[in-house]
Coordinates of C-alpha atoms in Angstrom, one line a residue:
X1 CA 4.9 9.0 21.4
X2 CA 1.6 9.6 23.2
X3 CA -0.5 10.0 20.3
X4 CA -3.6 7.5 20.6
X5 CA -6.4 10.0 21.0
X6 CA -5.3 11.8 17.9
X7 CA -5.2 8.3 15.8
X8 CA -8.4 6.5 14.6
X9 CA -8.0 2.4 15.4
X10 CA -9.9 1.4 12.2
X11 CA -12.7 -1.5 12.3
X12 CA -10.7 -4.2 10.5
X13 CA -14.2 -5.3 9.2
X14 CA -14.4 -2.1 7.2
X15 CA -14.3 -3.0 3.3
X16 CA -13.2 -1.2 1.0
X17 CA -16.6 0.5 0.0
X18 CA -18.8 3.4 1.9
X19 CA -21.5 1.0 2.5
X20 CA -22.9 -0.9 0.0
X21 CA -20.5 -2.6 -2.0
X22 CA -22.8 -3.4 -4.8
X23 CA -22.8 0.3 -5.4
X24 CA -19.6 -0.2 -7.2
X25 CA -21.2 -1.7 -10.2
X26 CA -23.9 0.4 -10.2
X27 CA -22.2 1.8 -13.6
X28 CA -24.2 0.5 -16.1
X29 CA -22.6 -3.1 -16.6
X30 CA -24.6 -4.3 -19.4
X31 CA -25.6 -7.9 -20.8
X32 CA -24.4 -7.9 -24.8
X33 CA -24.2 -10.8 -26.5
X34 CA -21.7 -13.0 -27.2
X35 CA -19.3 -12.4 -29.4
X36 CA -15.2 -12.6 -30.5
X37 CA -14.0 -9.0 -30.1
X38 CA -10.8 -10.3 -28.0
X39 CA -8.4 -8.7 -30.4
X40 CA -10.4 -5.7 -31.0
X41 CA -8.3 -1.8 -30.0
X42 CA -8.7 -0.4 -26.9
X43 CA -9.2 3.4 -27.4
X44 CA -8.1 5.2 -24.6
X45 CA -8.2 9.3 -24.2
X46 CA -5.3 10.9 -24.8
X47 CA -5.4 13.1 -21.8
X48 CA -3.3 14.4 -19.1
X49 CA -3.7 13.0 -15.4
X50 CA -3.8 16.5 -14.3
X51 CA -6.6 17.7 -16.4
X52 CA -8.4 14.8 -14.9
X53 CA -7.3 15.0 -11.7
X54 CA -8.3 17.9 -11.0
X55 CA -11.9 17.5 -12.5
X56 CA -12.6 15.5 -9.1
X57 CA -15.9 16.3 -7.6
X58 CA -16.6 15.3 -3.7
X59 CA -20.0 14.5 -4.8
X60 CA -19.3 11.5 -7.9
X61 CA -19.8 8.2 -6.4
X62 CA -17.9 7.0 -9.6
X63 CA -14.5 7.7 -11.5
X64 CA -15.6 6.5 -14.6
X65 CA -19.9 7.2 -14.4
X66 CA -20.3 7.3 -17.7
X67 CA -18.5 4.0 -18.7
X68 CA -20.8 1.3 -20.1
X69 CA -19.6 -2.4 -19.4
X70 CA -20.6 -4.7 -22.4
X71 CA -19.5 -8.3 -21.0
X72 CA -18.5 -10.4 -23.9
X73 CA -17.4 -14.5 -23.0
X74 CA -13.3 -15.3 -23.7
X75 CA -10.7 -13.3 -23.0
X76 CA -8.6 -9.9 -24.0
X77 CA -5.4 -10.8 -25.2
X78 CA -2.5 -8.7 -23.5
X79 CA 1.1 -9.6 -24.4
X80 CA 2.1 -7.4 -21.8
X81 CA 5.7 -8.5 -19.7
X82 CA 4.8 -8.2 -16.6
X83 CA 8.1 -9.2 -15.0
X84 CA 9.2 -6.7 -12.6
X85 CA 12.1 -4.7 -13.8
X86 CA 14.8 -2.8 -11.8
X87 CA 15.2 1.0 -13.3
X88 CA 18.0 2.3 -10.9
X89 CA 21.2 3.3 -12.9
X90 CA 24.6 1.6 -11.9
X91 CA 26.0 3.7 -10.7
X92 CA 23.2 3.8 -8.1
X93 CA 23.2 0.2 -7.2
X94 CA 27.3 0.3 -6.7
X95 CA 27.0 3.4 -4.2
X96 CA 24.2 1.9 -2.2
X97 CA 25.9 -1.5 -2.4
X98 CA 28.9 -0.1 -0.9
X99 CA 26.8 1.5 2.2
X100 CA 27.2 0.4 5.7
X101 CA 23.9 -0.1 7.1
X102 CA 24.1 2.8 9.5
X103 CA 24.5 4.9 6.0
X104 CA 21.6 3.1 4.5
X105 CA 19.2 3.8 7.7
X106 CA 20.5 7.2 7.6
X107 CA 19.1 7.6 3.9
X108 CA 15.9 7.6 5.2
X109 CA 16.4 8.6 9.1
X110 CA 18.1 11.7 7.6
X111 CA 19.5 14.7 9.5
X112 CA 16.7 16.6 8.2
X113 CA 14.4 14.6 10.5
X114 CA 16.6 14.2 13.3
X115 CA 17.0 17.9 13.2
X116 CA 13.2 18.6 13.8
X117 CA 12.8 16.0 16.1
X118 CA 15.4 17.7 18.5
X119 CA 14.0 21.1 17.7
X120 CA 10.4 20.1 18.9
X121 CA 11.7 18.7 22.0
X122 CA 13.7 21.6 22.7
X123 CA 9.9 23.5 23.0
X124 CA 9.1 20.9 25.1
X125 CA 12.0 22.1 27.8
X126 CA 14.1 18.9 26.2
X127 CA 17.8 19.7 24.9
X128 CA 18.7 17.1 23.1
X129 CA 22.3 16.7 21.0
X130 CA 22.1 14.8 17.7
X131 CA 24.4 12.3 19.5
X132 CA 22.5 11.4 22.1
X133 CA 19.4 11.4 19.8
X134 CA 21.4 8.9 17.9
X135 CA 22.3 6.5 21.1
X136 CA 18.6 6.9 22.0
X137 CA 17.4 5.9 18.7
X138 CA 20.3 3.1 19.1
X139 CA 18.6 1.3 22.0
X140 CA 15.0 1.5 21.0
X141 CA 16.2 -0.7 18.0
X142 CA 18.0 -3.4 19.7
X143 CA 15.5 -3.2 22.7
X144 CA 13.5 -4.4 19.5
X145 CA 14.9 -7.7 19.2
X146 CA 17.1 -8.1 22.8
X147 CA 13.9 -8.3 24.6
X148 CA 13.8 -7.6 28.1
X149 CA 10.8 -8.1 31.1
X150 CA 11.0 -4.4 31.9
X151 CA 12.8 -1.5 31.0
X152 CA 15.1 -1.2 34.2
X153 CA 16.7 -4.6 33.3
X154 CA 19.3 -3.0 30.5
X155 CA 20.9 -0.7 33.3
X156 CA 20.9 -3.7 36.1
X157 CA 24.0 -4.4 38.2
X158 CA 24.0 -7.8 38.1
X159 CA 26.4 -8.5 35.5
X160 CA 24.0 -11.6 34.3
X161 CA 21.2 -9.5 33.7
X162 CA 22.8 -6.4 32.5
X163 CA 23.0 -5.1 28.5
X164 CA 26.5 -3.3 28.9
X165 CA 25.9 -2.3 25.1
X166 CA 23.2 0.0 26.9
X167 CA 24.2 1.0 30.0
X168 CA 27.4 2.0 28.7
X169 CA 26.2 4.2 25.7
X170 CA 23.3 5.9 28.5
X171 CA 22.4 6.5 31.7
X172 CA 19.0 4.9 33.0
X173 CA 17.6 8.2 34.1
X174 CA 18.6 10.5 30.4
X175 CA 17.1 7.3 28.5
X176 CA 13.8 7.7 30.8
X177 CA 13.7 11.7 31.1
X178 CA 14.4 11.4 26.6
X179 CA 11.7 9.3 26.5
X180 CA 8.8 11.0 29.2
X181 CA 9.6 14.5 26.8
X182 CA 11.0 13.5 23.2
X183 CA 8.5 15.4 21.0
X184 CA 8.2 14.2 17.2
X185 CA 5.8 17.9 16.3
X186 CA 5.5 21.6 17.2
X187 CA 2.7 23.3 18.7
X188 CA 2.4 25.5 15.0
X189 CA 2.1 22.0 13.1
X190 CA -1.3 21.7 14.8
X191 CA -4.0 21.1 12.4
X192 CA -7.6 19.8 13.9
X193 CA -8.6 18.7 10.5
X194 CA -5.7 16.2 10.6
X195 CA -5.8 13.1 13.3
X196 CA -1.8 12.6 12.4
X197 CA -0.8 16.3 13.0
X198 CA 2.0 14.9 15.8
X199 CA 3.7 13.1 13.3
X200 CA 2.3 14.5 9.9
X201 CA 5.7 16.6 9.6
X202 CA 8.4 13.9 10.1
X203 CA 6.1 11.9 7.9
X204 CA 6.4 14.4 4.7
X205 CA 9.9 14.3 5.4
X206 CA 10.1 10.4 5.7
X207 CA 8.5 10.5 2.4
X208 CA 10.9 12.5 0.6
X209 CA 13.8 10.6 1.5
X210 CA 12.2 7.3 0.2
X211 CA 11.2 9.1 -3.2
X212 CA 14.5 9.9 -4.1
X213 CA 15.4 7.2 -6.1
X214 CA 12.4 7.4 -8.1
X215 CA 9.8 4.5 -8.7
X216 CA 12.5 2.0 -9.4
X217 CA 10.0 -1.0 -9.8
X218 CA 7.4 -1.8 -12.5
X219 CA 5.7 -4.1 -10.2
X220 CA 3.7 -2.0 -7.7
X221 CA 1.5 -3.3 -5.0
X222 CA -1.2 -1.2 -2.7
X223 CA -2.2 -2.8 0.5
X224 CA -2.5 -2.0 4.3
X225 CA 0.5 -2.2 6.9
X226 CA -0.4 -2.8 10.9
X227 CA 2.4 -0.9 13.3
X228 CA 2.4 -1.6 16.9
X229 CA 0.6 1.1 19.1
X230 CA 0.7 0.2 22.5
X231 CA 0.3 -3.2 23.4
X232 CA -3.5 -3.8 22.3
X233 CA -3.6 -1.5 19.6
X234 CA -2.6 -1.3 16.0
X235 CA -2.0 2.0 13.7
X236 CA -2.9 1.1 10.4
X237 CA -1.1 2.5 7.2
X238 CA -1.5 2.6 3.6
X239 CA 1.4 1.7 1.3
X240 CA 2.1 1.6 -2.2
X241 CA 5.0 -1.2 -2.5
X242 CA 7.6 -2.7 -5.2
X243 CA 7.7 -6.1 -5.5
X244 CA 10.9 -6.5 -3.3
X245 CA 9.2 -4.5 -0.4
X246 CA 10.9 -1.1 -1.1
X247 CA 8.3 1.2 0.0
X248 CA 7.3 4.3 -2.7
X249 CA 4.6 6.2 -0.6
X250 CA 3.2 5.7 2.8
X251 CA 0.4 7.3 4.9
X252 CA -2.0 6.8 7.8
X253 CA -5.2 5.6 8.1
X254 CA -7.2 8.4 9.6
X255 CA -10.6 7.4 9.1
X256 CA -13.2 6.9 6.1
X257 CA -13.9 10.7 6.4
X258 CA -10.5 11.5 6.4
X259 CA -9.8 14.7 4.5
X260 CA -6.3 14.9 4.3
X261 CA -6.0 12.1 1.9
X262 CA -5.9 14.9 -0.6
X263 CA -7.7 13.3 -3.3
X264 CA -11.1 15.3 -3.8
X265 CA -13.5 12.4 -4.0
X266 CA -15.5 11.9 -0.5
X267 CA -18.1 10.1 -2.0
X268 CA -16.3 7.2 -3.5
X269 CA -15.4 3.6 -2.1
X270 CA -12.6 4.6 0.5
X271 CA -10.5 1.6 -1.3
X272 CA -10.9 3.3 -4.8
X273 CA -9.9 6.4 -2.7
X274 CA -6.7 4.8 -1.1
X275 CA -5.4 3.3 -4.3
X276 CA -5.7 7.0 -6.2
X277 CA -4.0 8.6 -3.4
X278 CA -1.1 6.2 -3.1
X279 CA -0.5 6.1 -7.1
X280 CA -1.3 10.3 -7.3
X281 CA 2.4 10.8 -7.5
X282 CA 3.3 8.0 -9.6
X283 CA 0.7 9.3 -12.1
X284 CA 1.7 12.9 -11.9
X285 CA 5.3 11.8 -13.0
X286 CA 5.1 10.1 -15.8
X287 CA 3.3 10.2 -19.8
X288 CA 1.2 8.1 -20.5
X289 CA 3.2 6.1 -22.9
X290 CA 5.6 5.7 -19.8
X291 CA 3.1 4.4 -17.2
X292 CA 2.9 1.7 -19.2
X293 CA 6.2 -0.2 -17.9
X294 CA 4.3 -0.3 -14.5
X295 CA 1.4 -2.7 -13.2
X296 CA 0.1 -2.2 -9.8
X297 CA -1.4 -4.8 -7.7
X298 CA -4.2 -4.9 -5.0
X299 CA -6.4 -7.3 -3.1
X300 CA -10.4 -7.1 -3.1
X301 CA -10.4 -4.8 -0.3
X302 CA -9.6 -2.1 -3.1
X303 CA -10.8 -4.0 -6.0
X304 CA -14.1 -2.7 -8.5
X305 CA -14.7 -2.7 -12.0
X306 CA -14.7 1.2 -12.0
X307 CA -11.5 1.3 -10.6
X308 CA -9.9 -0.9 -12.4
X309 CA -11.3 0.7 -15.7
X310 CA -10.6 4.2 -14.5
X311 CA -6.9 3.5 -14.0
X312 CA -6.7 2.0 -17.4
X313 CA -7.8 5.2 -18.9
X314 CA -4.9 7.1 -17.2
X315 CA -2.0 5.1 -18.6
X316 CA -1.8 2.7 -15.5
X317 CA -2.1 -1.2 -16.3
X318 CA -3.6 -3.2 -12.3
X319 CA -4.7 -6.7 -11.7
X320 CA -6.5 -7.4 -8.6
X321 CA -8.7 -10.2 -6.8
X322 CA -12.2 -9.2 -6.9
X323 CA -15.1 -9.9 -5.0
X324 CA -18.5 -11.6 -6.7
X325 CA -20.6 -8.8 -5.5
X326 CA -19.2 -6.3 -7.1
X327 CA -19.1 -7.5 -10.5
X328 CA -22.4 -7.8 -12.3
X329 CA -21.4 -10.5 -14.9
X330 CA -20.8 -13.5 -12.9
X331 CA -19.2 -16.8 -13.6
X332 CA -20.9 -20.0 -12.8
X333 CA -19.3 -23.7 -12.2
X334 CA -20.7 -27.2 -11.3
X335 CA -20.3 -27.9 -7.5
X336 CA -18.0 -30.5 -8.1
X337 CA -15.9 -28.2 -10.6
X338 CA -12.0 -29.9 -10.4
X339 CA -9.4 -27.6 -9.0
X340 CA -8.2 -25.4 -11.6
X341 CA -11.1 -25.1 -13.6
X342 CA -11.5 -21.5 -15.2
X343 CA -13.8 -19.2 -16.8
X344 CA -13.4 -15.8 -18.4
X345 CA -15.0 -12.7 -19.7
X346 CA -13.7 -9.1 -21.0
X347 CA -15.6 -5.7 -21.2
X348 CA -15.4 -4.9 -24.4
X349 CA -15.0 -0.9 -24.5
X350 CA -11.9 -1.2 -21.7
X351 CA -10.2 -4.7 -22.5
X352 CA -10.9 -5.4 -19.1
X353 CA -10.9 -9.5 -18.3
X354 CA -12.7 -11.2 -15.9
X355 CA -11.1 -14.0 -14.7
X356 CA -12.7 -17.2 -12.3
X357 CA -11.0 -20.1 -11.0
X358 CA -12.1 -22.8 -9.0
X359 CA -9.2 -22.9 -5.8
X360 CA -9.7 -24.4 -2.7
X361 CA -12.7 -21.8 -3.5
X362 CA -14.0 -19.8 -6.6
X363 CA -11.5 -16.5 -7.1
X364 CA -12.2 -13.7 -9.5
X365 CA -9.5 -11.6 -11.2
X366 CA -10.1 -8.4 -12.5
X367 CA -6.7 -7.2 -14.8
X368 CA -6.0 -4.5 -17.7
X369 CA -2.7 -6.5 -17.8
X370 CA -2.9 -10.0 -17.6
X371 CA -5.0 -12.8 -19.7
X372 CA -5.7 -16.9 -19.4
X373 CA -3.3 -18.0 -21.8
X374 CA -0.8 -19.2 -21.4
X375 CA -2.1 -21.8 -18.8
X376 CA 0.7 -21.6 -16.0
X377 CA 1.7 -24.6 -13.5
X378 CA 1.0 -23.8 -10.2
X379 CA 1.7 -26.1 -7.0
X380 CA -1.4 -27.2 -5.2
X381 CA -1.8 -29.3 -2.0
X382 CA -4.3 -32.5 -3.2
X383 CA -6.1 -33.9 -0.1
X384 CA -7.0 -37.4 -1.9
X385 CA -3.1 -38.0 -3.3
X386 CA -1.8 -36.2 0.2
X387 CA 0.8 -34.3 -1.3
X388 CA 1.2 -30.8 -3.2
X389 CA 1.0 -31.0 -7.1
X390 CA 1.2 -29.0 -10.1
X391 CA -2.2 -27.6 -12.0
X392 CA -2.3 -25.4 -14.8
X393 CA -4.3 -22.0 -14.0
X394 CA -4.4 -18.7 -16.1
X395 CA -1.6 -17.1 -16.1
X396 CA -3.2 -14.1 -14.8
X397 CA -3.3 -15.7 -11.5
X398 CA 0.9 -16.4 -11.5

């Protein structure tokens, strides 16, 4: 694939923000005093995603600019299991147990795909048979991990150096003339507004197949995956996660002014942007009352208080790490604050807690989910006993 003009290498100093992450809290997060509203009800609009999905405007810099954070000291009280919890049927599990793993690559390598790859190459003057697309596909995965100092060395005579697994299944000059004109789009799928366009199509499809068994986890995670490109360069993707690593939705990173991410919000932090776009599905499938079995995670690349808050208000419960600038209400600790040592907060009109800890550093936890009790054991190196121990830290952070 000779793609790397059409891809944008991101700057992996980007954050999460357009700019100025402070402009995440610019939201009016108020001062109130304090007071014990830790059991109080949490009210949240009984709308549809839809409705509020498509209200989107390119132009808000918020999702929720009319929220008003009044920071209050303790903690909201969720009793919330957050224990991830398998959904598939089975009936499921036995048939996918029974696969070989040819049949379980080939749930998501489908036909479908393998179809359009040999049609595109077929434009390109390539014929290409299933079968051999199947042997080519063959090598490139165990040239993966039977790692050779060039190419040429899987089809060499010497018996020492030669991969007979290869050079049996393919001819040195098919393998090279499949690779030089293997084609993975067609010329109608090109779209200038879209850096992917080469692979968009495959991509849609890829997507599909791993939807198919629904979203199987309650334990979600959204963070960034690095694929080789090249030898100096990296593509980087998005991914929405379960707990076990089964990927639910995938994309590429095309840029902060991407606008295929097909979420109508320009304006906003790209990592309030990335989260919305890799939960849109998820949110479009399910009530309310049933979003509730799920929890998604993130790290404080995507992490702000509007986030957070807005995702609460659709149905969908998310903990994530936070950083200190971009959360007015702020948590203070002696310098020589002992390991473990915690402090908390909650916004009274989302139930949203703010959660400090000292760790090897200070770390902030913002959750809709998870509390400080029960204190949890956690195993901690200690420099001065030289060995790892157990300290009690909010549960939250387990």
């Amino acid at each position: 694939m000779t793609t790397s003009k059409h891809i944008f290498i991101p700057n992996p100093d980007d954050s999460g923000t357009d700019g100025d992450s402070s402009s995440d809290t610019d939201n009016s997060e108020s001062e109130l005093p304090d007071e014990d509203n830790s059991e109080s009800e949490i009210h949240v609009p009984n709308v549809s995603y839809r409705s509020v999905f498509e209200s989107y405007t390119e132009k808000q810099k918020l999702l929720e600019p009319n929220h008003t954070f009044s920071w209050c000291e303790g903690e909201k009280v969720y009793s919330v299991d957050l224990k991830d919890q398998l959904l598939l049927p089975d009936s499921v599990k036995q048939k996918i147990s029974s696969m070989s793993h040819v049949e379980l690559f080939e749930i998501f390598f489908s036909e479908e795909i393998k179809n359009y790859i040999t049609q595109a190459s077929e434009e390109n003057d390539l014929k290409l048979s299933s079968k051999e697309l199947n042997t080519f596909i063959g090598i490139l995965l165990l040239s993966s991990y039977n790692i050779r100092k060039n190419q040429r060395e899987y089809w060499e005579t010497d018996p020492l150096e030669n991969c007979s697994a290869v050079s049996s299944a393919m001819t040195r000059d098919r393998f090279s003339e499949i690779k030089s004109k293997i084609k993975y789009s067609k010329p109608t799928d090109k779209n200038d507004n879209d850096k992917a366009w080469k692979v968009r199509h495959i991509l849609e499809l890829f997507r599909t197949k791993i939807k198919q068994f629904g979203y199987f986890s309650t334990a979600l995670s959204i963070d960034e995956m690095m694929v080789r490109f090249f030898d100096r360069y990296r593509i980087k993707l998005w991914a929405l996660c379960g707990a076990n690593g089964y990927i639910f939705n995938v994309d590429i990173y095309c840029g902060k002014n991407d606008t295929s991410i097909g979420i109508n919000l320009s304006a906003c932090p790209l990592g309030s942007r990335v989260v919305l776009q890799m939960v849109n599905p998820l949110l479009h499938s399910f009530s309310k009352r049933k979003l509730s079995d799920y929890h998604v995670y993130f790290d404080n690349y995507f992490t702000t208080p509007d986030l957070v808050v807005h995702l609460n208000k659709c149905g969908l419960r998310s903990t994530g790490t936070v950083r200190k600038d971009r959360v007015k209400q702020k948590h203070d600790f002696e310098k020589k604050a002992p390991r473990g040592t915690n402090k908390a907060s909650y916004d009274r009109n989302s139930g949203m807690n703010l959660i400090s800890v000292v760790d090897s550093k200070e770390v902030s936890i913002l959750s809709t989910a998870a509390d400080v009790t029960p204190l949890e054991p956690m195993e901690r190196y200690s420099r001065t006993a030289k060995k790892r121990s157990k300290l009690e830290f909010p549960c939250a952070f387990s």
